[in-house]
Short mmCIF file of C-alpha atoms and ligand atoms in Angstrom, two decimals:
data_model
loop_
_atom_site.label_atom_id
_atom_site.label_comp_id
_atom_site.label_asym_id
_atom_site.label_seq_id
_atom_site.Cartn_x
_atom_site.Cartn_y
_atom_site.Cartn_z
CA MET A 1 -13.20 59.37 -5.64
CA LYS A 2 -11.56 61.74 -3.17
CA PHE A 3 -8.23 63.53 -2.68
CA ALA A 4 -8.54 63.23 -6.45
CA SER A 5 -5.60 64.97 -8.07
CA PHE A 6 -2.99 63.97 -5.52
CA SER A 7 -3.85 60.29 -5.29
CA VAL A 8 -4.49 59.95 -9.00
CA ALA A 9 -1.08 61.45 -9.72
CA LEU A 10 0.55 59.04 -7.28
CA ALA A 11 -1.36 56.08 -8.60
CA VAL A 12 -0.78 56.86 -12.25
CA LEU A 13 2.97 57.35 -12.08
CA PRO A 14 4.01 53.71 -11.62
CA PHE A 15 1.16 52.65 -13.84
CA LEU A 16 2.38 54.77 -16.77
CA SER A 17 5.91 53.46 -16.63
CA ALA A 18 4.60 49.87 -16.62
CA SER A 19 2.03 50.52 -19.33
CA PRO A 20 1.86 47.36 -21.50
CA THR A 21 1.84 47.81 -25.29
CA TYR A 22 1.80 44.06 -25.96
CA PRO A 23 -1.23 41.76 -25.90
CA LYS A 24 -2.27 40.71 -22.41
CA SER A 25 -1.57 37.11 -21.49
CA GLY A 26 -3.77 35.51 -18.84
CA HIS A 27 -1.18 36.22 -16.17
CA HIS A 28 -0.75 39.86 -17.10
CA ALA A 29 -4.49 40.36 -17.41
CA GLU A 30 -4.97 39.03 -13.88
CA ARG A 31 -2.17 41.25 -12.56
CA ASN A 32 -3.65 44.31 -14.24
CA LYS A 33 -7.13 43.58 -12.96
CA TYR A 34 -6.07 42.62 -9.44
CA PRO A 35 -2.88 44.58 -8.75
CA GLY A 36 -3.42 44.40 -4.98
CA LEU A 37 -5.85 45.87 -2.45
CA ASP A 38 -3.68 48.82 -1.44
CA VAL A 39 -2.94 49.76 -5.06
CA LEU A 40 -6.66 49.84 -5.84
CA ALA A 41 -7.58 51.52 -2.55
CA LYS A 42 -5.12 54.35 -3.22
CA ARG A 43 -6.49 54.81 -6.74
CA ALA A 44 -9.97 55.09 -5.19
CA GLY A 45 -8.70 57.86 -2.91
CA LEU A 46 -7.95 56.05 0.34
CA LEU A 47 -4.69 56.55 2.17
CA TYR A 48 -4.20 52.82 2.70
CA PHE A 49 -5.65 49.33 2.77
CA GLY A 50 -4.08 47.50 5.69
CA THR A 51 -3.98 44.38 7.82
CA ALA A 52 -3.34 43.30 11.37
CA ILE A 53 -0.51 40.80 11.74
CA ASP A 54 0.03 38.45 14.67
CA ASN A 55 3.36 37.10 15.92
CA VAL A 56 2.27 33.45 15.98
CA VAL A 57 2.46 33.16 12.20
CA LEU A 58 5.76 34.90 11.49
CA ASN A 59 7.52 31.59 10.77
CA ASN A 60 5.26 31.02 7.75
CA THR A 61 7.10 32.58 4.80
CA ALA A 62 4.16 32.40 2.39
CA TYR A 63 2.04 34.34 4.89
CA VAL A 64 4.76 36.87 5.67
CA THR A 65 5.36 37.54 1.97
CA ILE A 66 1.73 38.57 1.51
CA ALA A 67 1.59 40.46 4.83
CA HIS A 68 4.49 42.71 3.82
CA ASN A 69 3.55 42.99 0.15
CA ARG A 70 2.94 46.70 -0.21
CA SER A 71 0.64 46.22 -3.20
CA GLU A 72 -1.81 44.32 -0.99
CA PHE A 73 -1.29 46.16 2.29
CA GLY A 74 -0.04 49.71 2.60
CA GLN A 75 -0.59 49.68 6.35
CA VAL A 76 0.06 47.24 9.16
CA THR A 77 -1.11 46.88 12.80
CA PRO A 78 0.46 44.47 15.31
CA SER A 79 -2.54 42.46 16.57
CA ASN A 80 -1.09 42.02 20.04
CA GLY A 81 2.50 43.23 20.45
CA LEU A 82 1.68 46.79 21.54
CA LYS A 83 -0.79 45.79 24.26
CA TRP A 84 0.01 46.52 27.89
CA MET A 85 0.70 42.91 29.03
CA TYR A 86 3.48 42.63 26.44
CA THR A 87 4.96 46.14 26.48
CA GLU A 88 5.06 46.61 30.28
CA PRO A 89 5.00 43.07 31.71
CA SER A 90 6.43 44.28 35.04
CA ARG A 91 5.94 47.75 36.41
CA ASN A 92 8.19 50.23 34.61
CA VAL A 93 9.95 47.45 32.65
CA PHE A 94 9.30 47.86 28.95
CA ASN A 95 9.58 45.28 26.20
CA TYR A 96 9.05 45.89 22.50
CA THR A 97 10.24 42.56 21.12
CA MET A 98 6.88 41.34 19.85
CA ALA A 99 5.82 44.69 18.42
CA ASN A 100 9.14 45.19 16.65
CA GLU A 101 8.87 41.81 14.91
CA ILE A 102 6.01 43.40 12.96
CA ILE A 103 6.82 47.14 13.00
CA LYS A 104 10.40 46.77 11.71
CA PRO A 105 9.61 44.76 8.55
CA ALA A 106 6.65 47.09 7.94
CA ILE A 107 8.99 50.10 7.98
CA LYS A 108 11.34 48.28 5.63
CA ALA A 109 8.44 47.49 3.27
CA HIS A 110 7.27 51.16 3.39
CA GLN A 111 3.95 50.20 4.99
CA ILE A 112 2.54 52.80 7.39
CA ARG A 113 1.71 51.65 10.91
CA ARG A 114 -1.42 51.99 13.05
CA CYS A 115 -0.39 51.33 16.64
CA HIS A 116 -2.79 49.54 18.97
CA THR A 117 -3.40 50.33 21.86
CA PHE A 118 -2.52 52.42 24.95
CA VAL A 119 -5.59 51.97 27.19
CA TRP A 120 -7.90 48.96 27.19
CA HIS A 121 -9.59 46.74 29.79
CA ASN A 122 -8.17 43.55 28.23
CA GLN A 123 -4.72 41.98 28.02
CA LEU A 124 -3.43 43.89 31.03
CA PRO A 125 -0.49 42.55 33.10
CA ASP A 126 -1.14 40.90 36.47
CA TRP A 127 0.76 43.56 38.38
CA LEU A 128 -1.80 46.09 37.19
CA THR A 129 -4.99 44.08 37.75
CA SER A 130 -4.14 42.23 40.97
CA LYS A 131 -3.46 45.25 43.18
CA ASN A 132 -5.63 48.16 44.26
CA TYR A 133 -3.95 51.40 43.34
CA THR A 134 -5.07 54.83 44.46
CA LYS A 135 -6.35 57.28 41.87
CA PRO A 136 -3.15 59.40 41.80
CA GLU A 137 -1.04 56.21 41.60
CA LEU A 138 -3.03 54.83 38.66
CA ILE A 139 -2.91 58.17 36.83
CA GLY A 140 0.88 58.11 37.30
CA ILE A 141 1.03 54.53 35.97
CA LEU A 142 -1.08 55.53 32.96
CA GLU A 143 1.11 58.52 32.12
CA ASN A 144 4.32 56.53 32.54
CA HIS A 145 3.04 53.75 30.28
CA ILE A 146 1.92 56.10 27.52
CA LYS A 147 5.14 58.12 27.82
CA HIS A 148 7.41 55.10 27.29
CA GLU A 149 5.43 53.50 24.48
CA ALA A 150 4.81 56.80 22.71
CA ARG A 151 8.48 57.75 22.84
CA ALA A 152 9.61 54.28 21.73
CA TYR A 153 7.44 54.67 18.60
CA TYR A 154 7.72 58.46 18.35
CA ASP A 155 7.84 58.75 14.56
CA LYS A 156 6.85 55.18 13.69
CA CYS A 157 3.06 55.26 13.99
CA TYR A 158 0.73 57.02 11.58
CA ALA A 159 -1.97 56.63 14.24
CA TRP A 160 -2.36 55.37 17.80
CA ASP A 161 -5.54 53.84 19.22
CA VAL A 162 -5.32 55.80 22.47
CA VAL A 163 -8.41 54.35 24.15
CA ASN A 164 -10.03 51.09 23.05
CA GLU A 165 -13.55 49.85 23.83
CA ALA A 166 -14.48 52.20 26.69
CA PHE A 167 -18.25 52.06 26.09
CA ASN A 168 -20.96 49.48 26.72
CA ASP A 169 -23.60 48.84 24.07
CA ASP A 170 -26.16 50.95 25.98
CA GLY A 171 -23.89 53.99 25.82
CA THR A 172 -22.68 53.92 29.43
CA LEU A 173 -18.98 53.63 30.20
CA ARG A 174 -17.52 50.16 30.75
CA ASP A 175 -17.08 49.41 34.45
CA ASP A 176 -13.38 48.55 34.29
CA LEU A 177 -10.25 49.27 36.30
CA TRP A 178 -9.85 52.70 34.69
CA LEU A 179 -13.40 53.89 35.36
CA GLN A 180 -13.46 52.46 38.87
CA THR A 181 -10.20 53.99 40.04
CA ILE A 182 -9.79 57.16 37.99
CA GLY A 183 -13.37 57.93 36.90
CA PRO A 184 -14.63 58.97 33.46
CA GLU A 185 -11.81 61.49 33.05
CA TYR A 186 -9.34 58.66 32.39
CA ILE A 187 -10.27 58.89 28.70
CA GLU A 188 -9.46 62.56 28.47
CA LEU A 189 -6.26 62.09 30.48
CA ALA A 190 -5.11 59.32 28.14
CA PHE A 191 -5.55 61.59 25.11
CA ARG A 192 -3.71 64.44 26.82
CA PHE A 193 -0.80 62.15 27.75
CA ALA A 194 -0.74 60.69 24.24
CA ARG A 195 -0.55 64.20 22.72
CA LYS A 196 2.22 65.15 25.11
CA TYR A 197 4.50 62.24 24.17
CA THR A 198 3.73 61.22 20.57
CA SER A 199 4.99 63.21 17.60
CA PRO A 200 2.73 66.16 16.72
CA TRP A 201 1.72 64.48 13.46
CA THR A 202 0.61 61.19 15.06
CA ARG A 203 -3.17 60.79 14.71
CA LEU A 204 -4.82 60.03 18.06
CA TYR A 205 -7.85 57.74 17.77
CA TYR A 206 -10.66 56.44 19.91
CA ASN A 207 -11.43 52.87 18.74
CA ASP A 208 -14.46 50.63 19.42
CA TYR A 209 -16.77 47.91 18.08
CA GLY A 210 -20.56 48.02 17.70
CA ILE A 211 -20.46 51.66 16.59
CA GLU A 212 -20.94 50.88 12.89
CA ARG A 213 -24.57 51.95 13.11
CA VAL A 214 -26.24 55.00 14.59
CA ASN A 215 -27.18 53.50 17.96
CA ASN A 216 -26.93 54.19 21.70
CA LYS A 217 -23.23 53.40 21.71
CA SER A 218 -22.16 55.47 18.70
CA LEU A 219 -24.36 58.39 19.81
CA ALA A 220 -22.90 58.32 23.34
CA LEU A 221 -19.41 58.29 21.86
CA GLN A 222 -20.29 61.16 19.53
CA LYS A 223 -21.41 63.19 22.55
CA VAL A 224 -18.13 62.63 24.39
CA VAL A 225 -16.05 63.36 21.28
CA LYS A 226 -18.05 66.52 20.58
CA ASP A 227 -17.30 67.71 24.09
CA PHE A 228 -13.59 66.87 23.59
CA VAL A 229 -13.46 68.89 20.38
CA LYS A 230 -15.22 71.81 22.08
CA ARG A 231 -12.82 71.80 25.04
CA GLY A 232 -9.68 71.16 23.00
CA VAL A 233 -9.00 67.65 24.30
CA PRO A 234 -6.61 66.33 21.64
CA ILE A 235 -8.45 63.70 19.59
CA ASP A 236 -7.97 63.33 15.82
CA GLY A 237 -9.98 60.30 14.81
CA VAL A 238 -12.50 57.58 15.55
CA GLY A 239 -11.88 53.98 14.53
CA LEU A 240 -14.83 51.70 13.83
CA GLN A 241 -13.55 48.18 14.40
CA ALA A 242 -16.11 46.55 12.07
CA HIS A 243 -16.11 42.96 13.36
CA PHE A 244 -19.11 41.75 11.38
CA THR A 245 -21.14 38.54 10.99
CA VAL A 246 -22.68 37.23 7.76
CA GLY A 247 -26.45 37.75 8.01
CA ARG A 248 -26.23 40.42 10.71
CA ALA A 249 -23.81 42.99 9.32
CA PRO A 250 -24.49 46.72 9.07
CA SER A 251 -25.40 47.86 5.57
CA TYR A 252 -23.49 50.38 3.46
CA ASN A 253 -25.91 53.08 4.66
CA ASP A 254 -25.57 52.03 8.30
CA THR A 255 -21.79 52.30 8.19
CA ARG A 256 -21.83 55.58 6.28
CA SER A 257 -24.24 57.16 8.73
CA ALA A 258 -22.10 55.97 11.64
CA LEU A 259 -18.92 57.35 10.06
CA ASN A 260 -20.75 60.59 9.39
CA LEU A 261 -21.43 61.12 13.11
CA PHE A 262 -17.70 61.84 13.41
CA THR A 263 -17.12 63.44 10.00
CA LYS A 264 -19.57 66.09 11.17
CA LEU A 265 -17.30 66.86 14.12
CA GLY A 266 -14.34 67.41 11.81
CA LEU A 267 -12.61 64.18 12.79
CA GLU A 268 -10.81 61.59 10.72
CA THR A 269 -12.33 58.11 10.64
CA ALA A 270 -11.21 54.60 9.63
CA LEU A 271 -12.40 51.01 9.64
CA THR A 272 -9.74 49.53 11.88
CA GLU A 273 -10.42 45.80 12.39
CA LEU A 274 -12.70 44.65 9.57
CA ASP A 275 -13.59 40.96 9.40
CA VAL A 276 -16.81 39.15 8.48
CA ARG A 277 -17.31 35.87 10.28
CA VAL A 278 -19.39 33.00 9.01
CA ASP A 279 -21.60 30.63 10.99
CA LEU A 280 -19.88 27.31 10.15
CA PRO A 281 -20.12 25.21 8.06
CA ASP A 282 -19.35 27.67 5.29
CA THR A 283 -21.17 27.55 1.94
CA ALA A 284 -20.75 29.26 -1.43
CA ALA A 285 -23.86 31.33 -0.63
CA LYS A 286 -22.36 32.51 2.65
CA GLN A 287 -19.09 33.40 0.91
CA LYS A 288 -21.07 35.46 -1.58
CA THR A 289 -22.88 37.34 1.22
CA GLN A 290 -19.55 37.78 2.98
CA ALA A 291 -18.10 39.25 -0.21
CA ASP A 292 -21.00 41.71 -0.44
CA VAL A 293 -20.52 42.77 3.19
CA TYR A 294 -16.79 43.32 2.72
CA ALA A 295 -17.30 45.34 -0.46
CA ALA A 296 -20.12 47.46 1.01
CA SER A 297 -18.08 48.21 4.14
CA VAL A 298 -15.00 49.28 2.20
CA LYS A 299 -17.19 51.33 -0.15
CA ALA A 300 -18.72 53.16 2.82
CA CYS A 301 -15.21 54.24 3.80
CA VAL A 302 -14.24 55.22 0.25
CA ASP A 303 -17.37 57.34 -0.13
CA GLU A 304 -17.16 59.01 3.29
CA GLU A 305 -14.81 61.97 2.98
CA SER A 306 -13.30 61.62 6.47
CA CYS A 307 -12.53 57.90 6.20
CA VAL A 308 -8.83 57.44 5.45
CA GLY A 309 -8.48 53.68 5.20
CA VAL A 310 -9.55 50.15 5.99
CA THR A 311 -7.63 47.59 8.05
CA VAL A 312 -8.64 43.93 8.08
CA TRP A 313 -8.07 42.07 11.38
CA ASP A 314 -5.70 39.64 9.75
CA PHE A 315 -6.16 38.33 6.23
CA TRP A 316 -5.75 34.57 6.71
CA ASP A 317 -8.54 32.34 8.12
CA PRO A 318 -6.32 29.97 10.14
CA VAL A 319 -4.81 32.80 12.23
CA SER A 320 -7.96 34.88 12.73
CA TRP A 321 -9.04 35.58 16.32
CA VAL A 322 -12.62 34.56 15.40
CA PRO A 323 -12.73 30.75 15.91
CA SER A 324 -11.34 30.89 19.45
CA THR A 325 -13.43 33.92 20.48
CA PHE A 326 -16.71 32.96 18.80
CA PRO A 327 -17.01 29.15 18.86
CA GLY A 328 -18.90 27.86 15.82
CA TYR A 329 -17.83 30.82 13.68
CA GLY A 330 -14.87 31.21 11.36
CA ASN A 331 -13.68 31.85 7.79
CA ALA A 332 -13.82 35.59 8.49
CA CYS A 333 -10.85 36.67 6.36
CA LEU A 334 -9.94 37.38 2.72
CA TRP A 335 -7.53 34.46 2.21
CA ASP A 336 -8.65 30.83 2.81
CA ASP A 337 -6.85 27.95 4.56
CA ALA A 338 -4.85 27.21 1.39
CA LEU A 339 -3.78 30.89 1.28
CA LYS A 340 -5.95 31.44 -1.77
CA ARG A 341 -7.88 34.68 -2.26
CA LYS A 342 -11.62 34.31 -1.56
CA PRO A 343 -14.64 35.86 -3.34
CA ALA A 344 -14.52 38.73 -0.82
CA TYR A 345 -11.04 39.67 -2.03
CA TYR A 346 -12.26 39.96 -5.61
CA ALA A 347 -15.45 41.78 -4.57
CA ILE A 348 -13.43 44.47 -2.76
CA SER A 349 -11.05 44.80 -5.71
CA ASP A 350 -13.86 45.04 -8.27
CA MET A 351 -15.67 47.65 -6.17
CA LEU A 352 -12.50 49.73 -5.71
CA ARG A 353 -11.70 49.56 -9.43
CA ASP A 354 -15.16 50.93 -10.23
CA GLU A 355 -14.95 53.84 -7.79
C1 XIL B 1 -7.48 40.27 19.64
C2 XIL B 1 -6.31 39.52 19.01
O1 XIL B 1 -6.52 39.39 17.63
C3 XIL B 1 -6.15 38.16 19.66
O2 XIL B 1 -5.02 37.48 19.16
C4 XIL B 1 -6.05 38.32 21.18
O3 XIL B 1 -6.01 37.05 21.79
C5 XIL B 1 -7.22 39.12 21.71
O4 XIL B 1 -7.30 40.35 21.03
N1 XIL B 1 -10.79 44.14 19.42
C6 XIL B 1 -9.52 44.67 19.53
C7 XIL B 1 -8.34 43.81 19.29
O5 XIL B 1 -9.39 45.88 19.72
O6 XIL B 1 -7.25 44.18 20.08
C8 XIL B 1 -8.66 42.34 19.52
O7 XIL B 1 -7.53 41.58 19.12
C9 XIL B 1 -9.90 41.94 18.76
C10 XIL B 1 -11.10 42.75 19.23
#
């Protein structure tokens, strides 16, 4: 339990006013035991339990109702709408249609927003990848992009993933457009631009996968972040994506130790894209292991002082990015095809209730 008095006070207020004095029926008992992931996460001291939402599924009312149910999800991330190819499809022409389809209802539902992402090597527009720019030109393009997006969402994002996936697994920097044209300082520049144009209270994150253990990648990142902190480069947090696989997932201790690399530097941390894919066909045994992995991962965040929240990378199996990206794998989410909650949902809830 952390942030104890504040979060307990917040959590207890609505609970007191709804306190039942009558015998619990089955329905009420279920509601009291499983009031929603965000409700339980806040009681356990987290700031939020959140989900990514994609635009392709917004015509499904049953899905949308859960996605914007604040008891389940106190935080929302657009899975795609804030990426470069959608927000600046032509040079200096900005478009926020896709992002706003998710951000606006989230604001209405009082769900905080994590915004994703300013700088990445993927999902870039053709105009950016098909031409060779000079270093000063590309730095200008980078600043202009961050400036427009940051101003458009000035007070609408709790956090921004400023740079996404800049490292290789061996700890070297990814050989992408940014490194090739600007050099390693593109990371620092992106954070400086982000600080210049976002609101002062927006948390600026570095976000990556494969850093949920102490390994070459997480240690290399820690070194860069340590240097940033020392030199006053404005970084507030590190996001561990946490895309896991049943049978190969980091343990509770692995994830805690990885989070601690950044706690030690005084930074905020979060699990930003949690999902746990299964080698298909699925079985009850695999669902049980999946449930254990989900619960252990969330618990690592709850127990690590710097970790503010957990975001799942969508909550519904049919719209997960997993089957198309990892052929043969699937069922990575908390709700099944029939939009029913899976064992992992209950395992997370039970763990949070016991914290
Ligand atoms: C994924 C989206 O979920 C997909 O819809 C899209 O086709 C590709 O990107 N790491 C990230 C996310 O940081 O942006 C990725 O999202 C998943 C991996």
